[in-house]
Coordinates of C-alpha atoms in Angstrom, one line a residue:
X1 CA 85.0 134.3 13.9
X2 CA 88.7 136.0 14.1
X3 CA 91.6 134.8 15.8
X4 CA 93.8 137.1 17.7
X5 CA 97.1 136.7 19.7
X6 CA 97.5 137.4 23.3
X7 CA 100.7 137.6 25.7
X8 CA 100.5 135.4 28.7
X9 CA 103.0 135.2 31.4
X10 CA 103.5 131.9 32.0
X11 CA 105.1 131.9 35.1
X12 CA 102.7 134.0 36.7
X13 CA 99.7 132.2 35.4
X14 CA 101.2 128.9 36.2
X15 CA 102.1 130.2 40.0
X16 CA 98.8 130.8 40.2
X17 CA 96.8 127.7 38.5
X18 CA 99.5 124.6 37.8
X19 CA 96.5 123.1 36.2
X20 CA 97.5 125.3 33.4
X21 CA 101.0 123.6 32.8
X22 CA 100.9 123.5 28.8
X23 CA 100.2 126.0 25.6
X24 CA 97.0 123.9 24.6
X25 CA 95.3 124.2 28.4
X26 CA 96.1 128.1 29.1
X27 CA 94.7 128.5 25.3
X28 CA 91.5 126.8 26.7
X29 CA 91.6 128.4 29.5
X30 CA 91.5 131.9 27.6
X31 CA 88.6 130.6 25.2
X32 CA 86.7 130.3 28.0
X33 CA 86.9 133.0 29.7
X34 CA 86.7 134.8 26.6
X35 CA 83.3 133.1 25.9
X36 CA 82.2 133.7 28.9
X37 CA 82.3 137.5 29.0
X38 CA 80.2 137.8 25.2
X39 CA 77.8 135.5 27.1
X40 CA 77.7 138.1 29.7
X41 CA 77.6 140.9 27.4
X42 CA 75.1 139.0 25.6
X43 CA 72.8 139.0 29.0
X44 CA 73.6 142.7 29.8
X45 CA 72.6 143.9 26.6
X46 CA 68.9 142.1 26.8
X47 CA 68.8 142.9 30.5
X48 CA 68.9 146.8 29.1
X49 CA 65.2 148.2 28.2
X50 CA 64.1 151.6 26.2
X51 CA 62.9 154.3 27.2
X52 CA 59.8 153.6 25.8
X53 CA 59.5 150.2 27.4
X54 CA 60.3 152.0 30.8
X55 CA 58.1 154.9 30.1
X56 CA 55.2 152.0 29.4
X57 CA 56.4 150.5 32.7
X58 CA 56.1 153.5 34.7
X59 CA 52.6 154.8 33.6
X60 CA 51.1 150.8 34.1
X61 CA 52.7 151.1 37.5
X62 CA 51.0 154.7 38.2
X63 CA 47.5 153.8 37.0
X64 CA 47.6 150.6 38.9
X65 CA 48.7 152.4 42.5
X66 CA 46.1 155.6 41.8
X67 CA 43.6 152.6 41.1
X68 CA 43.8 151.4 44.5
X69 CA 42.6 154.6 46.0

């Protein structure tokens, strides 16, 4: 884990979501959405195949369609 610092504008934000009317919420609210994107990341990266995998892929899918014939 690391901690890091970020700049808000708290007007802006506030404008925007009143929900997020103290320090401790918009802190939260960051965490999450911070969370969030590694999850993401986390998918994207495991949604991404070789090329071997998508070479396998490929001749499977060839042999089975010249099988039909």
């Amino acid at each position: 884990m690391c901690t890091v610092s970020i700049k808000v504008n708290e007007a802006t934000l506030r404008e925007m979501r009143p929900d997020l009317n103290t320090t401790a919420a918009i802190r939260l609210w960051a965490q999450q959405l911070i969370d969030l994107r590694i999850q993401q990341m986390e998918l994207e990266d495991t949604e991404t195949m070789s090329i071997e995998e998508a070479r396998a892929l490929t001749h499977a899918a060839v042999r089975e369609e010249y099988a039909k014939v």
